[in-house]
Tab-separated table of C-alpha atoms in Angstrom:
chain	number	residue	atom	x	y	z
T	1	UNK	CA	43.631	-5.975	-28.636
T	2	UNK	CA	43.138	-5.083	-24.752
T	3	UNK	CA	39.637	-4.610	-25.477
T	4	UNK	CA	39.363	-0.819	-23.586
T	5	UNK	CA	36.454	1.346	-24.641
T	6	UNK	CA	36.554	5.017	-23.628
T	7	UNK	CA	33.306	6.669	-22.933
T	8	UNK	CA	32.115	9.110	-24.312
T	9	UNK	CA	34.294	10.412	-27.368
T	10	UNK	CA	33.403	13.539	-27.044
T	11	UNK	CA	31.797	15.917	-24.323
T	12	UNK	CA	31.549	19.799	-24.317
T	13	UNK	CA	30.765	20.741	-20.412
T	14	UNK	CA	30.309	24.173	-18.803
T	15	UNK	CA	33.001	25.384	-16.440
T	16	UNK	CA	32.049	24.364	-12.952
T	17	UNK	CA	30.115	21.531	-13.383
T	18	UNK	CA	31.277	17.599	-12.592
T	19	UNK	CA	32.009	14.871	-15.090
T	20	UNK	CA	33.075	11.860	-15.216
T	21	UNK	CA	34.887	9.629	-18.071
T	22	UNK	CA	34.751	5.979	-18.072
T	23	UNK	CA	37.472	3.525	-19.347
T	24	UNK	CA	36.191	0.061	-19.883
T	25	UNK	CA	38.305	-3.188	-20.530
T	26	UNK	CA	37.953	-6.173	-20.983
T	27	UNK	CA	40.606	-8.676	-19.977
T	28	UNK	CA	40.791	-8.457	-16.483
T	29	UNK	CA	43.957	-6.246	-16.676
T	30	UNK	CA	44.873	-5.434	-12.846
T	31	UNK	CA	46.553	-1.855	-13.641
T	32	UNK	CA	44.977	1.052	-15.176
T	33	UNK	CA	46.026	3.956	-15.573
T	34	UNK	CA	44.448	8.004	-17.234
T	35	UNK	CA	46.565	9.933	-18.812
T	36	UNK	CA	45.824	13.621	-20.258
T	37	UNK	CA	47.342	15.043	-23.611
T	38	UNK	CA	47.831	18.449	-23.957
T	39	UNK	CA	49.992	20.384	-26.950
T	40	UNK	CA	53.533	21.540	-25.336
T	41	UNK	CA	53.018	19.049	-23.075
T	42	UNK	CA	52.608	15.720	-24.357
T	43	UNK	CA	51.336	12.580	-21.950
T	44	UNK	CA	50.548	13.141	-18.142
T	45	UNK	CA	49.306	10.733	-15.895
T	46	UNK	CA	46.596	11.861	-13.784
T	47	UNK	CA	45.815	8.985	-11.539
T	48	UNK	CA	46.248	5.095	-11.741
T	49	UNK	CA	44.787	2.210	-9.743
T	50	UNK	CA	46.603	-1.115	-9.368
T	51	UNK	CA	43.293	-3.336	-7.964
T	52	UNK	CA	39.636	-3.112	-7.077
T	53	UNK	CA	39.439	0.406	-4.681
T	54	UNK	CA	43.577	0.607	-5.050
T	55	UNK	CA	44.339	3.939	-6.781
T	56	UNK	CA	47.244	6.509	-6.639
T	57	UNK	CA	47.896	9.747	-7.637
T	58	UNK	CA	50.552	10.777	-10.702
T	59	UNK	CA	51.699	13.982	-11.592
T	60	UNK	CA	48.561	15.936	-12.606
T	61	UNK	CA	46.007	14.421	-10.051
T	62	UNK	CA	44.809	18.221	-8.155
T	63	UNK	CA	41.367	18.557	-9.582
T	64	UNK	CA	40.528	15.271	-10.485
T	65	UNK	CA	39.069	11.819	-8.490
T	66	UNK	CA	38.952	8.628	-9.846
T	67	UNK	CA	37.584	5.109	-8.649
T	68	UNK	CA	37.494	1.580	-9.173
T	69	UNK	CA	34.718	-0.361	-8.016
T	70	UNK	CA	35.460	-3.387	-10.116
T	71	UNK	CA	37.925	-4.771	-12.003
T	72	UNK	CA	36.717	-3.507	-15.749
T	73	UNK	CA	35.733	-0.138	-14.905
T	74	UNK	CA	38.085	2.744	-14.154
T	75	UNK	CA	36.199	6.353	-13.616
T	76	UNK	CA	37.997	9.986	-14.016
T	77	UNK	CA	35.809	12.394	-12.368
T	78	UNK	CA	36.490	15.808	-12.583
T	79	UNK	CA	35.001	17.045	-9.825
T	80	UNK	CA	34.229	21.540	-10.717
T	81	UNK	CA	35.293	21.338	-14.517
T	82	UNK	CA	37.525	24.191	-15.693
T	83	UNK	CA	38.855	25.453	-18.711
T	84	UNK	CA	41.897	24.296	-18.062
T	85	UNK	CA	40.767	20.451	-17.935
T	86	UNK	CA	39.942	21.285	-21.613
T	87	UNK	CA	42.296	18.442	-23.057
T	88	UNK	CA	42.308	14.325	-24.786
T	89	UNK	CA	42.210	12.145	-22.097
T	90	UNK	CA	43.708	8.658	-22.540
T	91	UNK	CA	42.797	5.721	-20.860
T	92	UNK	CA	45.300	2.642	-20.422
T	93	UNK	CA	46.287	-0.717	-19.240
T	94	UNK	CA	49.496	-2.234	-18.873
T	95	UNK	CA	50.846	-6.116	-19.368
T	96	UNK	CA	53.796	-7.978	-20.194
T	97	UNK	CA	53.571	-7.028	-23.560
T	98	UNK	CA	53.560	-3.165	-22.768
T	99	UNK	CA	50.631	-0.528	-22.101
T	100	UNK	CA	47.315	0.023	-24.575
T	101	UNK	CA	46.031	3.057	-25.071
T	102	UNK	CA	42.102	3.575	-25.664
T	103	UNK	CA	40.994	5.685	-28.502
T	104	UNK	CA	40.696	8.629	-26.298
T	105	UNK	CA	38.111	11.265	-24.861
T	106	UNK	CA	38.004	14.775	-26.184
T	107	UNK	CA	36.751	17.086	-23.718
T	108	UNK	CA	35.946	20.868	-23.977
T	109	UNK	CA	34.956	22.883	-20.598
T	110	UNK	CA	33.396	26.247	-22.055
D	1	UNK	CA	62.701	12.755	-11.850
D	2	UNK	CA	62.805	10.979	-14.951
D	3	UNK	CA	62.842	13.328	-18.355
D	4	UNK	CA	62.540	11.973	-21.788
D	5	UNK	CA	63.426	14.292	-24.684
D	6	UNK	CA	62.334	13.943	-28.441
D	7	UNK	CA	64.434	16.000	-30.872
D	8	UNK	CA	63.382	17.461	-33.341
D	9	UNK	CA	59.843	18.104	-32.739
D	10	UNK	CA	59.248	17.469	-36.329
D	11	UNK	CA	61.176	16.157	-39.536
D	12	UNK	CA	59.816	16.021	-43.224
D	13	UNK	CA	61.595	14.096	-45.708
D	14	UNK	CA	60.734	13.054	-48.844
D	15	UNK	CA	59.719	9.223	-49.574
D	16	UNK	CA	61.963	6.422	-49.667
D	17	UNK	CA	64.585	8.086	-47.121
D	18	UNK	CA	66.135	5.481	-43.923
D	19	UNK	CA	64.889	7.249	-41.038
D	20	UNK	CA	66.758	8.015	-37.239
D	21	UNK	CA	64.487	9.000	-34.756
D	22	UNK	CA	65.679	9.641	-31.445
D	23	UNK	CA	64.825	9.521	-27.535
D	24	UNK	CA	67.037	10.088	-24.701
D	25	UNK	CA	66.173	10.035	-20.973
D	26	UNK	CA	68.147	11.680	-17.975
D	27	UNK	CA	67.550	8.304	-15.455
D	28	UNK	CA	69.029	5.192	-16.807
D	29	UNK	CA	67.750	2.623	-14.296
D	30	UNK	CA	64.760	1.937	-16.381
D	31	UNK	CA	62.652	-1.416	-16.675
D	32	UNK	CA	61.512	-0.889	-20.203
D	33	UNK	CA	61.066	1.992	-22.589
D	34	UNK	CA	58.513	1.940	-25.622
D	35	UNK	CA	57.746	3.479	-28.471
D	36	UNK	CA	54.558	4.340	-29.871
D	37	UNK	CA	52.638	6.236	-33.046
D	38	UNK	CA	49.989	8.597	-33.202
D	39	UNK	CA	47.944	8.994	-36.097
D	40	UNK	CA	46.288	12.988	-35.775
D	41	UNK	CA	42.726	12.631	-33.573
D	42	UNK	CA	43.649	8.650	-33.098
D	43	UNK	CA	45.152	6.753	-30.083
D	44	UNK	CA	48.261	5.894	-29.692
D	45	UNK	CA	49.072	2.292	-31.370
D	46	UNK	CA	52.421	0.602	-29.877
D	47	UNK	CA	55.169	-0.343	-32.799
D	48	UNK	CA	57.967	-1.382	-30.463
D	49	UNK	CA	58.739	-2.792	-26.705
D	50	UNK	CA	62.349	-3.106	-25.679
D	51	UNK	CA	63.490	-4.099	-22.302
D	52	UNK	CA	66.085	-2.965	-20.029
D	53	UNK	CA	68.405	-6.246	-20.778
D	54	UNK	CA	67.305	-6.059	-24.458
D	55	UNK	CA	69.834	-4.001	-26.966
D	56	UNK	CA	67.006	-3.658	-30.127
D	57	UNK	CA	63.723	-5.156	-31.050
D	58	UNK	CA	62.621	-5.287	-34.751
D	59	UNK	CA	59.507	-5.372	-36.428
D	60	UNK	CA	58.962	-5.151	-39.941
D	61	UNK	CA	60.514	-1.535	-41.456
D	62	UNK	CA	60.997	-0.929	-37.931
D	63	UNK	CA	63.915	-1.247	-35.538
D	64	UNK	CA	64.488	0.128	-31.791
D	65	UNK	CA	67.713	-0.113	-30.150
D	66	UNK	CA	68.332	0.706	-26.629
D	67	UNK	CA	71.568	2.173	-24.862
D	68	UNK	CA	70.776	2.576	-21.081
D	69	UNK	CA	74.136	3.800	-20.330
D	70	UNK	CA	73.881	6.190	-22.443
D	71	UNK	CA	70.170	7.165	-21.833
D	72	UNK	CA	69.228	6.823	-25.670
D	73	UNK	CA	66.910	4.753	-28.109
D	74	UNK	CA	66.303	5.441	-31.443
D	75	UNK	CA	64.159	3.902	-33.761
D	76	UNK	CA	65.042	2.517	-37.103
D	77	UNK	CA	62.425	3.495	-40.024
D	78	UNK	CA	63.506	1.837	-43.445
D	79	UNK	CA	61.984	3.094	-46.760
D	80	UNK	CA	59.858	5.538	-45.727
D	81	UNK	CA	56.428	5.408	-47.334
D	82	UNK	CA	53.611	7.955	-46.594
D	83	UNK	CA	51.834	6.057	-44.530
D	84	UNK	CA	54.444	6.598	-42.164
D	85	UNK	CA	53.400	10.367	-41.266
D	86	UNK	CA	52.479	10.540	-38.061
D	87	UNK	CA	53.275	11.489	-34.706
D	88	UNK	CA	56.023	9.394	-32.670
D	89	UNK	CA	56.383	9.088	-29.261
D	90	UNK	CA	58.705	7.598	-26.719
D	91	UNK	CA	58.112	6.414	-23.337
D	92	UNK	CA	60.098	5.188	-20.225
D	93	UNK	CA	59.025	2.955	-17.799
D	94	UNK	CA	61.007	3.087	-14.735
D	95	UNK	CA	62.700	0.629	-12.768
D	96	UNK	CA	60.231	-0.267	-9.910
D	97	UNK	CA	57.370	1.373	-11.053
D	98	UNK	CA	54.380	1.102	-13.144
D	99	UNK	CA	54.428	4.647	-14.629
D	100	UNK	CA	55.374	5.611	-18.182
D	101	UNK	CA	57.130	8.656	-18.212
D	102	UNK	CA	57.027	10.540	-22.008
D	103	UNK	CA	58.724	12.296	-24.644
D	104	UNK	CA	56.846	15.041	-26.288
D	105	UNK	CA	56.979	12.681	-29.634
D	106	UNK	CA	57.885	13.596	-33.283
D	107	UNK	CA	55.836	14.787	-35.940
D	108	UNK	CA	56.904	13.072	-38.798
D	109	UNK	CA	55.816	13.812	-42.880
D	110	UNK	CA	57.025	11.483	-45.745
D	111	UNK	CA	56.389	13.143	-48.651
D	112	UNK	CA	55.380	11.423	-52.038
């Protein structure tokens, strides 16, 4: 077990206000990644940081902001929620061994 | 751009059957390509790991075999049991990269 703990599970937001998600782990893992689910679409990465203040954008990044101030934390911060960030948001590290997902965060913007 | 595909979307068979599942992906220079279940409102748990020089990897029930020239895994399900309903998914990692790129996944029901 990678030892990642999403928080919180679940969140219902209004539309235009900022959140953030947290992804803690445990085992010093140096990449980390957030991914978003979405029916139709499966798995999308959103942004992924490889080190302490080292992050990158994937294929779903407009909207979001994430940061890594040390090595166990990992925040997704959506900065003007909308209803179209409605979605399960997966957390994730990666190792020789393949990635590990966390348990997830289900988020509703209303 | 890398594509995986998943098809079918879904399957239902009734218990006891050998299952196929099957992934294929459009970019062949891959580093390793894994497979994964999803349990409805759960996280994704990984069954499988097979890497680019690897041809299958087996795990209980379960085998995964890899073709990279062909852009295709599949993974081996023997003696289907109920437990076994649940959502599958595929993902590439690619050559170079630390990014998994995924299928859509298959929704799979073993009936009793």
């Amino acid at each position: 077990d990678a030892g990642i703990t999403q928080s919180p599970r679940h969140k219902v937001t209004e539309t235009g206000t900022p959140v953030t998600l947290r992804c803690h782990q445990t085992e010093n893992h140096r990449y980390m990644y957030w991914y978003r689910q979405d029916p139709g679409h499966g798995l999308r990465l959103i942004h992924y940081s490889y080190g302490v203040k080292d992050t990158d954008k994937g294929e779903v990044s407009d909207g979001y902001s994430v940061s890594r101030s040390k090595t166990e934390d990992f925040l997704l911060t959506l900065e003007s929620a909308t209803s179209s960030q409605t979605s399960v948001y997966f957390c994730a590290i990666s190792e020789e061994s393949g990635y590990t997902f966390g348990s997830g965060t289900r988020l509703t913007v209303v | 751009k890398q594509e995986v595909t998943q098809i079918p979307a879904a399957l239902s068979v009734p218990e006891g059957e050998n299952l196929v599942l099957n992934c294929s992906f459009t970019d062949s220079a891959i580093y390793n390509l894994q497979w994964f279940r999803q349990d409805p409102g759960k996280g994704l748990t990984s069954l499988l790991l097979i890497q680019s020089s690897q041809r299958e990897q087996t795990s209980g029930r379960l085998n995964a075999s890899l073709d990279k020239s062909s852009g295709r895994s599949t993974l081996y399900i023997a003696a289907s049991q109920p437990g076994d309903s649940a959502t599958y998914l595929c993902a590439v990692r690619q050559g170079g990269s630390e990014k998994l790129v995924f299928g859509k996944g298959m929704k799979l029901t073993v009936n009793p």
